[in-house]
mmCIF file of C-alpha atoms and ligand atoms in Angstrom:
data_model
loop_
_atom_site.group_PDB
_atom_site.id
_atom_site.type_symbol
_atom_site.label_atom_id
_atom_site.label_comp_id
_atom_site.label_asym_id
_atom_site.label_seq_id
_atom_site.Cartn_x
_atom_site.Cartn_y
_atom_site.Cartn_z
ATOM 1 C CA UNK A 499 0.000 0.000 0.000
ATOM 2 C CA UNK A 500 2.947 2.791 1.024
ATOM 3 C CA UNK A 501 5.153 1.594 -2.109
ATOM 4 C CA UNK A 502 1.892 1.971 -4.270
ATOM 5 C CA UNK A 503 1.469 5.469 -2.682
ATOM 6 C CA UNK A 504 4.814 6.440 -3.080
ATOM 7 C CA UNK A 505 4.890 5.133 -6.652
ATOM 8 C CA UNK A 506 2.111 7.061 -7.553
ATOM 9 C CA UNK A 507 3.079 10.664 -6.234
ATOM 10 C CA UNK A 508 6.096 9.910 -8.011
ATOM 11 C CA UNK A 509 4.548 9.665 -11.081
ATOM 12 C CA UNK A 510 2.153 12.688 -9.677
ATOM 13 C CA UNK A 511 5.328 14.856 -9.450
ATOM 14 C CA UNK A 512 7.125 13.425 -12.563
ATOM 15 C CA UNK A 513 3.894 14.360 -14.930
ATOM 16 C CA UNK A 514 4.097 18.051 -13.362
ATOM 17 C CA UNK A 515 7.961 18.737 -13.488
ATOM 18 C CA UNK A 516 7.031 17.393 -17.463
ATOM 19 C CA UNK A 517 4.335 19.717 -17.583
ATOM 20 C CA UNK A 518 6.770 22.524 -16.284
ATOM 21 C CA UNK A 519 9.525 21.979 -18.426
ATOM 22 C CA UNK A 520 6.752 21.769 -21.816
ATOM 23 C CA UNK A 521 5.390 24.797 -20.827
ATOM 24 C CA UNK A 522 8.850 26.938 -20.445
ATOM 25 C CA UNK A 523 10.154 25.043 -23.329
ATOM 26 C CA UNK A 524 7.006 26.180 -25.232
ATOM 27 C CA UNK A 525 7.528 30.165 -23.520
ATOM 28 C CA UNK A 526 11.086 30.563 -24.347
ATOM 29 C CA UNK A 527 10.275 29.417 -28.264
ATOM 30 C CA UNK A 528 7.641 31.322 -28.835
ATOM 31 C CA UNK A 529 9.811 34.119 -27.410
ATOM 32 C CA UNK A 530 12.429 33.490 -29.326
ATOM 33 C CA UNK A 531 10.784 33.536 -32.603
ATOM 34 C CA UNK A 532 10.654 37.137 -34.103
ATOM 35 C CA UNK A 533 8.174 39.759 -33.742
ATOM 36 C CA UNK A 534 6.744 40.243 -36.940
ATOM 37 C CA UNK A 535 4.029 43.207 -37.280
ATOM 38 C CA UNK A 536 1.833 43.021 -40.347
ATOM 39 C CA UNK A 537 0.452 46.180 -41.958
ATOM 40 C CA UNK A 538 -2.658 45.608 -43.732
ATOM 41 C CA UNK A 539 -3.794 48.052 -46.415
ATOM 42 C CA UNK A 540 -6.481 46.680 -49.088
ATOM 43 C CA UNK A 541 -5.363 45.285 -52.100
ATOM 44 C CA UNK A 542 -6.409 42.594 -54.091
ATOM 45 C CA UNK A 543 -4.751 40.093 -51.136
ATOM 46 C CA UNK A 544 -7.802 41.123 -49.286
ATOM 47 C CA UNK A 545 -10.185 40.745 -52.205
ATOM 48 C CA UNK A 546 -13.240 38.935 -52.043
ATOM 49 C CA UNK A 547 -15.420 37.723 -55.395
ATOM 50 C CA UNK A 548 -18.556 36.315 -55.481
ATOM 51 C CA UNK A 549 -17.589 32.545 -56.710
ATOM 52 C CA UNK A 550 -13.810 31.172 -57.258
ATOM 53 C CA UNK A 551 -14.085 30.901 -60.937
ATOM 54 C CA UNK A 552 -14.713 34.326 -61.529
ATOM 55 C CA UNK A 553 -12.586 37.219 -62.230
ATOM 56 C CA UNK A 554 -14.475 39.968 -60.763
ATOM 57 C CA UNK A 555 -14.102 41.276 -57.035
ATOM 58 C CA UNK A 556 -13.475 44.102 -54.952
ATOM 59 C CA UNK A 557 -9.927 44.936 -53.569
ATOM 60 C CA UNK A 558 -9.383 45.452 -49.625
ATOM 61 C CA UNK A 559 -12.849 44.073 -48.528
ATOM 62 C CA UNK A 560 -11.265 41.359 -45.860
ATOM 63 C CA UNK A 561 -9.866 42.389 -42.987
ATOM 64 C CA UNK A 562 -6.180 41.209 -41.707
ATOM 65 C CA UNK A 563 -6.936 38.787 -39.171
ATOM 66 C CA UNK A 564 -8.785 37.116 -42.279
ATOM 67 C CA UNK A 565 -5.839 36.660 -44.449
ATOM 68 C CA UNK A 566 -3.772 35.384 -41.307
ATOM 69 C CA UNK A 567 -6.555 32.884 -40.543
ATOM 70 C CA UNK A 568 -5.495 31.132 -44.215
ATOM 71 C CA UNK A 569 -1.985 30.847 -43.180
ATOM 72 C CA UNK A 570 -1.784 29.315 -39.655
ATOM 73 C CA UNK A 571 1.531 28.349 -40.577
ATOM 74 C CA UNK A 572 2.732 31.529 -40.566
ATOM 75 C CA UNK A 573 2.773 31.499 -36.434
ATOM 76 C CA UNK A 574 5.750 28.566 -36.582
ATOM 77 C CA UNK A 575 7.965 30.977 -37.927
ATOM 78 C CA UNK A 576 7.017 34.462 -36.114
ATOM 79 C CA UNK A 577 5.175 35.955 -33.397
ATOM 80 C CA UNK A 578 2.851 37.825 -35.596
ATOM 81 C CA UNK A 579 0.031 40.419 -34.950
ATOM 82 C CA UNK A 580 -1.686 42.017 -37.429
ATOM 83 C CA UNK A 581 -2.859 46.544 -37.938
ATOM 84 C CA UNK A 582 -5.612 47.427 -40.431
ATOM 85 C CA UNK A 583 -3.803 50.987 -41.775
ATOM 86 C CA UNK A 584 -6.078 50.981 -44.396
ATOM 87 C CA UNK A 585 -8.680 49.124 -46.843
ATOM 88 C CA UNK A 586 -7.990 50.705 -50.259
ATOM 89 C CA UNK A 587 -7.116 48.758 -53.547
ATOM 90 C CA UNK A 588 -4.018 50.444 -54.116
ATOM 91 C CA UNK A 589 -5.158 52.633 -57.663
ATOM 92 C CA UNK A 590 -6.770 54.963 -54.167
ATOM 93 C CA UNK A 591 -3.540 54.706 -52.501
ATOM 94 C CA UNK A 592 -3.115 57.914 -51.386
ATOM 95 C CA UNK A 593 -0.094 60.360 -49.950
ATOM 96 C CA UNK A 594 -1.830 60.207 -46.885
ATOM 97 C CA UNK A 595 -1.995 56.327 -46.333
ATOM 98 C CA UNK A 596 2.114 56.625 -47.487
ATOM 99 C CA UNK A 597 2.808 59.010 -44.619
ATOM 100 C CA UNK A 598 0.711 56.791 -42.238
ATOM 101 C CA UNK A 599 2.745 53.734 -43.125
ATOM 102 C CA UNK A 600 5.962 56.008 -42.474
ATOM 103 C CA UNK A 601 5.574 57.551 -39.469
ATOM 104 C CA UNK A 602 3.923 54.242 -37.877
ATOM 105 C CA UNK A 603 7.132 52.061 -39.404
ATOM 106 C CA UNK A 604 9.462 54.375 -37.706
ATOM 107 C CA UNK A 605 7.291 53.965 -34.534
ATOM 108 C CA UNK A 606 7.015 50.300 -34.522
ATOM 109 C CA UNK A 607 10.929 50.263 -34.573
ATOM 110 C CA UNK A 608 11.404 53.099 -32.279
ATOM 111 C CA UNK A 609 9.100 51.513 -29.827
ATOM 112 C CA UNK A 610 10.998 48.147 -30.204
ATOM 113 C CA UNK A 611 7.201 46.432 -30.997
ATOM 114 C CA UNK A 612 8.598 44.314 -33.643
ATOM 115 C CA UNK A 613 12.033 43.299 -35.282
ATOM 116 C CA UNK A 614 10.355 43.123 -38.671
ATOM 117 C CA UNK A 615 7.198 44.356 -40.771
ATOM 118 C CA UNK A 616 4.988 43.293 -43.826
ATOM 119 C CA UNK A 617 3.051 45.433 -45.615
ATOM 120 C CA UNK A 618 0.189 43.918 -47.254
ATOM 121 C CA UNK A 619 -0.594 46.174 -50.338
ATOM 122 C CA UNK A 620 -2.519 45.719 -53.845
ATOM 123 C CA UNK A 621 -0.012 45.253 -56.671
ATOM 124 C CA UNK A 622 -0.735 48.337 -58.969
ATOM 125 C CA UNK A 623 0.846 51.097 -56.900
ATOM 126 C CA UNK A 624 3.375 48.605 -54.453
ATOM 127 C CA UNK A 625 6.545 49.808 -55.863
ATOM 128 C CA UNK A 626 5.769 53.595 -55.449
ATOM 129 C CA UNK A 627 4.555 52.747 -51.743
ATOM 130 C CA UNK A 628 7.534 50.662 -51.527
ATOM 131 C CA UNK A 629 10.331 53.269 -52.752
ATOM 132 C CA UNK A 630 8.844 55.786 -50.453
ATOM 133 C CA UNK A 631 8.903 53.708 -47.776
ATOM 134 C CA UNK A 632 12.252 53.366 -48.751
ATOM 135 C CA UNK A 633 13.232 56.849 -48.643
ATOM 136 C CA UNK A 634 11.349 57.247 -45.257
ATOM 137 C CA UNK A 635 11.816 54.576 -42.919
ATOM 138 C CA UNK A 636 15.292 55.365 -40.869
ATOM 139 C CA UNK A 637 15.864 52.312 -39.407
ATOM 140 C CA UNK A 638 17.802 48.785 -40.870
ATOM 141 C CA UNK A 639 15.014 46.552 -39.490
ATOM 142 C CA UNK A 640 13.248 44.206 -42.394
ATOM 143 C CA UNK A 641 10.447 45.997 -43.997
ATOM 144 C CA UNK A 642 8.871 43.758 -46.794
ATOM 145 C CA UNK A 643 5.903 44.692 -48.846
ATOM 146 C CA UNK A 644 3.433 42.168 -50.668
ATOM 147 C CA UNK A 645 -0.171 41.783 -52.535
ATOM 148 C CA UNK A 646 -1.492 39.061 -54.809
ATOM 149 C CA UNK A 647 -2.611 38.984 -58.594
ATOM 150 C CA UNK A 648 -5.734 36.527 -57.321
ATOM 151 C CA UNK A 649 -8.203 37.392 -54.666
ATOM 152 C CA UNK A 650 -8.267 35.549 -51.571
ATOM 153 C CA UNK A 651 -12.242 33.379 -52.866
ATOM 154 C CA UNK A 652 -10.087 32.954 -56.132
ATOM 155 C CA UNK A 653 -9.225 29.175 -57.392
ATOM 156 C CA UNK A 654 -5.505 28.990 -56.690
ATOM 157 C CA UNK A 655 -5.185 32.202 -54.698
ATOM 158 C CA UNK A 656 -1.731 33.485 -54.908
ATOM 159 C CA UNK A 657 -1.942 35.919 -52.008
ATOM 160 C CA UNK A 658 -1.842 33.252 -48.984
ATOM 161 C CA UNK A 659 1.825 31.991 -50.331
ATOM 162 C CA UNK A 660 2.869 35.468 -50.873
ATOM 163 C CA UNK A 661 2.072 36.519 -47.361
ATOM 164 C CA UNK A 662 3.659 33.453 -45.710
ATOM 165 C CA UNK A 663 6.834 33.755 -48.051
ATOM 166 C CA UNK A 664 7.113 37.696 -47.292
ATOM 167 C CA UNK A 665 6.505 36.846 -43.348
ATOM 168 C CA UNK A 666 9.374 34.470 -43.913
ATOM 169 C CA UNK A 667 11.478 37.012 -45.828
ATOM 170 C CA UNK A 668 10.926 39.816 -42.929
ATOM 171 C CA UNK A 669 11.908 37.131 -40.408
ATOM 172 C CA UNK A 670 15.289 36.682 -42.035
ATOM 173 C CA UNK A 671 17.727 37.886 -40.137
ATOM 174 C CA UNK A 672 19.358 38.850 -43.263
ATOM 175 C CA UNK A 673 17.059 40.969 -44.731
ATOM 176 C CA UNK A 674 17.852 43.650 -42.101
ATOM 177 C CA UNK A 675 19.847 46.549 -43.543
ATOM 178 C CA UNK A 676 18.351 46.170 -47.185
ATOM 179 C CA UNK A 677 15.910 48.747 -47.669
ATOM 180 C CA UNK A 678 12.268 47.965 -47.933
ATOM 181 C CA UNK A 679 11.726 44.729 -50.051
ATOM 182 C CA UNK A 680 9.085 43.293 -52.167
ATOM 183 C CA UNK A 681 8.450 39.620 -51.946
ATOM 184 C CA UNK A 682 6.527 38.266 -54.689
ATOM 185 C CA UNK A 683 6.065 34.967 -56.250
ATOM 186 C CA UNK A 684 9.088 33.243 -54.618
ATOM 187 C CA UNK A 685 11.394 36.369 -55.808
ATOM 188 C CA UNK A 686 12.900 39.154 -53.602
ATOM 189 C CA UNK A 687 13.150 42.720 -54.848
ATOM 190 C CA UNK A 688 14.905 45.852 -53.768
ATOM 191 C CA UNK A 689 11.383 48.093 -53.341
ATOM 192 C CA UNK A 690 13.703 50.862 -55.575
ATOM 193 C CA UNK A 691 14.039 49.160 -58.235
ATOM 194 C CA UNK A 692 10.946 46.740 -58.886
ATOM 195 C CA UNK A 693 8.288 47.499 -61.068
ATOM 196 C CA UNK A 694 5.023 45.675 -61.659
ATOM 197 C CA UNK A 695 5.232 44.405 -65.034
ATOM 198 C CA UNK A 696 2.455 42.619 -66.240
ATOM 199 C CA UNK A 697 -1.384 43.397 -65.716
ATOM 200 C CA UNK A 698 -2.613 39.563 -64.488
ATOM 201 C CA UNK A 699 -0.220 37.275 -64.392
ATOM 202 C CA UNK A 700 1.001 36.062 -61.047
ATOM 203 C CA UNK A 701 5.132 36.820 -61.736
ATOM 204 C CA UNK A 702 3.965 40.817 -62.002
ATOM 205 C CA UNK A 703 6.974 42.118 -61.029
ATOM 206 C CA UNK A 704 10.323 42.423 -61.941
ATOM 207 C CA UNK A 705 13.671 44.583 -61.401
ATOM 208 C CA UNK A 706 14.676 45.252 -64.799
ATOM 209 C CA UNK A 707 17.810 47.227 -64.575
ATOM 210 C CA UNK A 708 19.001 44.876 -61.292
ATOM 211 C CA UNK A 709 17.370 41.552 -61.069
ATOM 212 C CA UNK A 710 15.986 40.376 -57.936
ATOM 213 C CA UNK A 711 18.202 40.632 -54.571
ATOM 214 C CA UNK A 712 17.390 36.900 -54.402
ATOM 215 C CA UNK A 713 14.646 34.463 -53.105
ATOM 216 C CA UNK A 714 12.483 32.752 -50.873
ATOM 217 C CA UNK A 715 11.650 28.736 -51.146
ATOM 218 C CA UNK A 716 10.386 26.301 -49.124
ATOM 219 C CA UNK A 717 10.887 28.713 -46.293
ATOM 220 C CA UNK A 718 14.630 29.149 -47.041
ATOM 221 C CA UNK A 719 15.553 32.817 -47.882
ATOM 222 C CA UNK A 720 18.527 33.344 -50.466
ATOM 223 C CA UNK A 721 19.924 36.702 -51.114
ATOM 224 C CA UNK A 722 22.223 36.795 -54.269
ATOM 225 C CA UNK A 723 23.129 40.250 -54.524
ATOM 226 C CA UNK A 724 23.101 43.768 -52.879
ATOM 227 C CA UNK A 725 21.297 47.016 -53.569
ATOM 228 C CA UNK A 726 24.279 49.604 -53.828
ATOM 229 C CA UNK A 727 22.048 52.543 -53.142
ATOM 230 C CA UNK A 728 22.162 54.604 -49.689
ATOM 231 C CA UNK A 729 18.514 53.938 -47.697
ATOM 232 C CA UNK A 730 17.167 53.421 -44.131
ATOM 233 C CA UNK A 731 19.215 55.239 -41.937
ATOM 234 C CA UNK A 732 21.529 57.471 -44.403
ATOM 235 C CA UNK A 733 18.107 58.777 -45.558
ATOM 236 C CA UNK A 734 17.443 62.671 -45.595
ATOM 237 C CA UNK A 735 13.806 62.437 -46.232
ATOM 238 C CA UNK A 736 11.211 62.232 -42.997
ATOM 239 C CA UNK A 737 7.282 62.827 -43.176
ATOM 240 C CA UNK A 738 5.077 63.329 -40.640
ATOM 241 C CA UNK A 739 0.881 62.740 -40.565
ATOM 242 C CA UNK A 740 0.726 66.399 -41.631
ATOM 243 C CA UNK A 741 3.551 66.596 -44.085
ATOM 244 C CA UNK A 742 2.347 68.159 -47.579
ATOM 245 C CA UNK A 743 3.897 67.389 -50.019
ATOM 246 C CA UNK A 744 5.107 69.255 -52.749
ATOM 247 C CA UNK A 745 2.845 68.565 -56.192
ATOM 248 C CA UNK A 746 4.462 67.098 -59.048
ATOM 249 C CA UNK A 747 2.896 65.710 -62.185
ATOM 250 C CA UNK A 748 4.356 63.088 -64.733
ATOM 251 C CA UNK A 749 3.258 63.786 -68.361
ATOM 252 C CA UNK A 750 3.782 60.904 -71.146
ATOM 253 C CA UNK A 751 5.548 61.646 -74.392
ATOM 254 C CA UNK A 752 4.409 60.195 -77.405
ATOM 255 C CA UNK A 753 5.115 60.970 -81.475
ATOM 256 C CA UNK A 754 3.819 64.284 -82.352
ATOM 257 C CA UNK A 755 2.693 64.889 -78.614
ATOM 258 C CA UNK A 756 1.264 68.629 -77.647
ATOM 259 C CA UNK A 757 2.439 70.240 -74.917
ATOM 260 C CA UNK A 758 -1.117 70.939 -73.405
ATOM 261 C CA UNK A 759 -0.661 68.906 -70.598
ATOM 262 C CA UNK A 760 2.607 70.495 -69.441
ATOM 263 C CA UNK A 761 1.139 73.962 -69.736
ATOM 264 C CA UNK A 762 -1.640 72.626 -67.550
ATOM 265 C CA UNK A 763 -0.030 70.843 -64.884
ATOM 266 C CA UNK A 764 2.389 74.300 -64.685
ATOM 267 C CA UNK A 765 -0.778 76.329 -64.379
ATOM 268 C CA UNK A 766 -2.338 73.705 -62.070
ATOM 269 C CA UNK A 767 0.221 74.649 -59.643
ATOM 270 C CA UNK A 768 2.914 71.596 -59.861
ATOM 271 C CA UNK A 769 6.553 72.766 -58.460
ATOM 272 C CA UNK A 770 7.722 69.639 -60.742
ATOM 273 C CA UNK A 771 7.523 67.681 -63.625
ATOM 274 C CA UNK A 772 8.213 64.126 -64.224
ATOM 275 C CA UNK A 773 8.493 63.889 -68.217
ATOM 276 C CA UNK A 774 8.156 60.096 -69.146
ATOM 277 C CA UNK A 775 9.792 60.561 -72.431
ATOM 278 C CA UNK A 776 11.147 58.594 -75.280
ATOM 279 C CA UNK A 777 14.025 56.568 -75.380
ATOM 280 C CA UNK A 778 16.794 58.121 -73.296
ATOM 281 C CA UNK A 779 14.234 61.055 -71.652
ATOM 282 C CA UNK A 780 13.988 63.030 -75.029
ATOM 283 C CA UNK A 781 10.672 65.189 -76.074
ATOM 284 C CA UNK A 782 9.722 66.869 -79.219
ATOM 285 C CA UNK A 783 10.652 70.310 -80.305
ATOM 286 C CA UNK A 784 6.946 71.505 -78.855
ATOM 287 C CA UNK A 785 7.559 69.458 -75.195
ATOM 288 C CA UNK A 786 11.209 71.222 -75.645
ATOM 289 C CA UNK A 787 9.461 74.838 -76.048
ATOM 290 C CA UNK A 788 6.961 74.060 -72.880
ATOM 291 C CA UNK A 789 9.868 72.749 -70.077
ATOM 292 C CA UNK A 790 11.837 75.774 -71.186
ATOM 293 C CA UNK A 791 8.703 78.233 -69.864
ATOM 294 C CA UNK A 792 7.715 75.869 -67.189
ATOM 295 C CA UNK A 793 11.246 76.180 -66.173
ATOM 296 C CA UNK A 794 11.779 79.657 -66.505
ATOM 297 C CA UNK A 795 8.588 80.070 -63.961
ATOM 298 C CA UNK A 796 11.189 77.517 -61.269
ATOM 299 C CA UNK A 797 9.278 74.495 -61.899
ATOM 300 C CA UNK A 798 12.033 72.134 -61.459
ATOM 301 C CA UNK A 799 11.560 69.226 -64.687
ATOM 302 C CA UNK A 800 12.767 66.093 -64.265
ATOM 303 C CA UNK A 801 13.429 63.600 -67.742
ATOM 304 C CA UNK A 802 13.112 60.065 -67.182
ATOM 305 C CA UNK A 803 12.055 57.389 -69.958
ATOM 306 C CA UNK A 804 8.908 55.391 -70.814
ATOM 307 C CA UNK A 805 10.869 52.805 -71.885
ATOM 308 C CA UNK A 806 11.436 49.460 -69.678
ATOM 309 C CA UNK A 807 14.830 49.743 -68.590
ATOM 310 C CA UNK A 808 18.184 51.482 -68.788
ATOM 311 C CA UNK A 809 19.073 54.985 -67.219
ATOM 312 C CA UNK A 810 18.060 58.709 -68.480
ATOM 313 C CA UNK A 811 21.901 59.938 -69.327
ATOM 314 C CA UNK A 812 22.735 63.654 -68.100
ATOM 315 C CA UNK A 813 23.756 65.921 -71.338
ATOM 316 C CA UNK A 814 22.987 63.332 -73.958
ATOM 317 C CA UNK A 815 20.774 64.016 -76.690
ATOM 318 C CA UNK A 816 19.221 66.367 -74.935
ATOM 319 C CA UNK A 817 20.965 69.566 -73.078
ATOM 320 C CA UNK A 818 19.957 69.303 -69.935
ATOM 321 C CA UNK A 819 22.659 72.653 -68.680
ATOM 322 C CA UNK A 820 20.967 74.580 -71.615
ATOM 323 C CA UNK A 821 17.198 73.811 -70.681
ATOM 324 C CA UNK A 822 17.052 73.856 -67.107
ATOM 325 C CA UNK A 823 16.482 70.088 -66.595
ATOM 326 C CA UNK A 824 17.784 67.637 -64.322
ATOM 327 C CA UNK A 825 17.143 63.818 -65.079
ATOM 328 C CA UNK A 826 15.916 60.444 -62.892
ATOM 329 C CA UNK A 827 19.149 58.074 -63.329
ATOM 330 C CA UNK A 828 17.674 55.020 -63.661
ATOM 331 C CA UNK A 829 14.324 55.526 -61.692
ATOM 332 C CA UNK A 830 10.931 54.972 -63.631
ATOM 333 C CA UNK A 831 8.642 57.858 -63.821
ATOM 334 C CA UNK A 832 6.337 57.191 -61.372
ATOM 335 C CA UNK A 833 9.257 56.425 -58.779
ATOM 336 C CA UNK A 834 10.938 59.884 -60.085
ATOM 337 C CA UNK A 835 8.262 61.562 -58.913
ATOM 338 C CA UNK A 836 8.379 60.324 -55.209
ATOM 339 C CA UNK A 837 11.981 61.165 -55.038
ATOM 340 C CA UNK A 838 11.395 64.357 -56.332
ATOM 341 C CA UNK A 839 8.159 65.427 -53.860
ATOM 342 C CA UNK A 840 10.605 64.316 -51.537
ATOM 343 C CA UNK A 841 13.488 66.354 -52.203
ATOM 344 C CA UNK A 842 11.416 69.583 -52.786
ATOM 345 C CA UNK A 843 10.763 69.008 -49.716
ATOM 346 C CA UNK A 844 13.922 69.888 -48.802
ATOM 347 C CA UNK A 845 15.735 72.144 -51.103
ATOM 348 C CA UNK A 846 14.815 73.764 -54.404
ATOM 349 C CA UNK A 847 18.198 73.806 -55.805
ATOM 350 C CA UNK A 848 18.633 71.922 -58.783
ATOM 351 C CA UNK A 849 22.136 70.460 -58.192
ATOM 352 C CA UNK A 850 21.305 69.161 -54.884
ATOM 353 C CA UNK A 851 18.250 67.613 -56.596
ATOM 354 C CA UNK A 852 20.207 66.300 -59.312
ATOM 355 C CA UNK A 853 22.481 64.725 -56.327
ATOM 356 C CA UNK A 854 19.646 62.861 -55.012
ATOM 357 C CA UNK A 855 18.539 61.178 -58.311
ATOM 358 C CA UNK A 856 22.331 59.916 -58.512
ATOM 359 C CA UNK A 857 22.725 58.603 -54.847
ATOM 360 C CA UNK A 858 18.882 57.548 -53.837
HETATM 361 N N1 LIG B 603 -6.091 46.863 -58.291
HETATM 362 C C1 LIG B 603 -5.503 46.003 -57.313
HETATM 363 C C2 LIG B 603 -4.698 46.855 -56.349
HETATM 364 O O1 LIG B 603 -3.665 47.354 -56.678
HETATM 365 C C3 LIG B 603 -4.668 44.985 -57.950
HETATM 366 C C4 LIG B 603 -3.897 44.064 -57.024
HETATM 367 O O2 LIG B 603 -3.834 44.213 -55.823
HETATM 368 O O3 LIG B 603 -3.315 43.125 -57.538
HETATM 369 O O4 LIG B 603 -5.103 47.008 -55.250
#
């Protein structure tokens, strides 16, 4: 009877010390995995359609503890917790919503909430979000940015995968100190450089001056290469909730284009011009005409190129000392045009400006 006894609180105390030992074993991992916060913004990621087989749906109508529910892997990897910022598809993304994102970011890291953030975003606008994010997040912490091409009812939705690779990405401790990403269909892109590239299919992006920085598979993250360019905490540009920015228009050139847009956008009140122009940034003798006046009234115009890749070359074809222009390097038009609201921001000289194209 006393053996029995004694057996049995010894298997009594046993089971508990087991208990105790689970339980811390379980507290220390879960500690140990990082903090991950998750930005939700709309997008098509968040989309919802009325039956999987068709095409049609509305962009940002679920809400972000939705689109964690389909990945419950996603809590093996990080302690994640998810922030509604907004519930736009991302053709409404506004200045406003950017600035948000910013000044929250910063906070997030300032506050030490989270070693890493994902930004769930729709696809059409992601790399201007993600290049001013870029330019206004000051700290080397992993900020990743992601959508989907399919909406979450969709057959095959894309957007689950997407969100568990970038969650892996942001995780990584080597995707601190790179700027803010885009992970996308198994790739990894430097958010300056990436540009969405096709209208449906699911590989919609692409970096085509750099490549990708490298990729995510199987929940292994492999970086191949480096983004050269000075971001994070080398970055002169800070918003606040309040900041206004500075307007600047981008106006398309096209054979025998007239200038009436330019002449508009001046009068409208833009302190800058993005011209998407032809080839290497050039215009026509009537876009030449209308950047000279627009010019002459300190509207600071900016040449970058409609086509895919390559850079806009200072004093090529076009004089840029002569006319008053400065040019985007190798930065697209619509991602000209966030550096340059940017840098107005800061200085109206042209030289400095011009500096900023060449080293941001
Ligand atoms: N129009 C959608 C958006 O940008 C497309 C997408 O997310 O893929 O929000």
């Amino acid at each position: 009877m006393v053996i029995g006894k004694k057996f049995n609180n010894m298997k009594k105390y046993t089971l508990i010390g087991l208990l105790i030992i689970i339980c811390i074993q379980g507290f220390t991992q879960g500690n140990s995995l990082p903090r991950v916060k998750i930005l939700a913004t709309g997008g098509t990621i968040a989309g919802a359609g009325a039956s999987a087989d068709r095409a049609g749906y509305k962009a940002g109508a679920l809400p972000i503890d939705e689109l964690l529910s389909a990945v419950p892997q996603i809590h093996k990897i990080a302690n994640v917790t998810g922030e509604q910022i907004a519930s736009v598809g991302s053709q409404d993304m506004t200045i406003a919503i950017w600035e948000k994102l910013a000044v929250r970011i910063n906070q997030i890291f300032e506050n030490n909430e989270a070693d890493a953030v994902v930004i769930t975003h729709g696809t059409d606008t992601q790399e201007e979000t993600a290049y001013f994010l870029d330019l206004t997040v000051h700290y080397k912490n992993a900020v990743v940015i992601t959508g989907s091409m399919r909406p979450a009812t969709a057959i095959s939705a894309d957007g689950p995968k997407n969100l568990y690779d970038a969650v892996t990405v942001a995780a990584n401790p080597s995707s601190r100190g790179r700027g803010v990403l885009v992970c996308f269909n198994e790739s990894i892109f430097d958010g300056r450089d990436v540009t969405k590239i096709s209208t449906t299919k699911l590989n919609a992006f692409s970096s085509p001056n750099t490549g990708p920085l490298g990729q995510v598979y199987d929940g292994k993250v492999e970086y191949y290469t480096t983004s050269i360019r000075e971001v994070n905490v080398g970055s002169p540009f800070s918003v606040k909730l309040d900041t206004r920015l500075p307007k600047v228009d981008i106006v398309y050139m096209y054979a025998d284009a007239s200038p009436g847009l330019i002449n508009c956008a001046v009068s409208d009140g833009a302190k800058g011009l993005v011209i998407a122009g032809v080839g290497n940034g050039n215009f026509n003798k009537a876009y030449m005409d209308a950047i000279s006046a627009a010019v002459k009234k300190g509207v600071i115009v900016c040449r970058a190129a409609r086509s895919v890749s390559g850079r806009v070359v200072l004093e090529d074809e076009i004089d840029d000392k002569e006319l008053g222009t400065i040019v985007s390097d190798d930065l697209n038009p619509q991602k000209a045009r966030v550096l340059l609201m940017l840098g107005l921001m800061n200085t109206g000289d042209k030289a400095k400006l011009q500096e900023y194209f060449f080293k941001y």
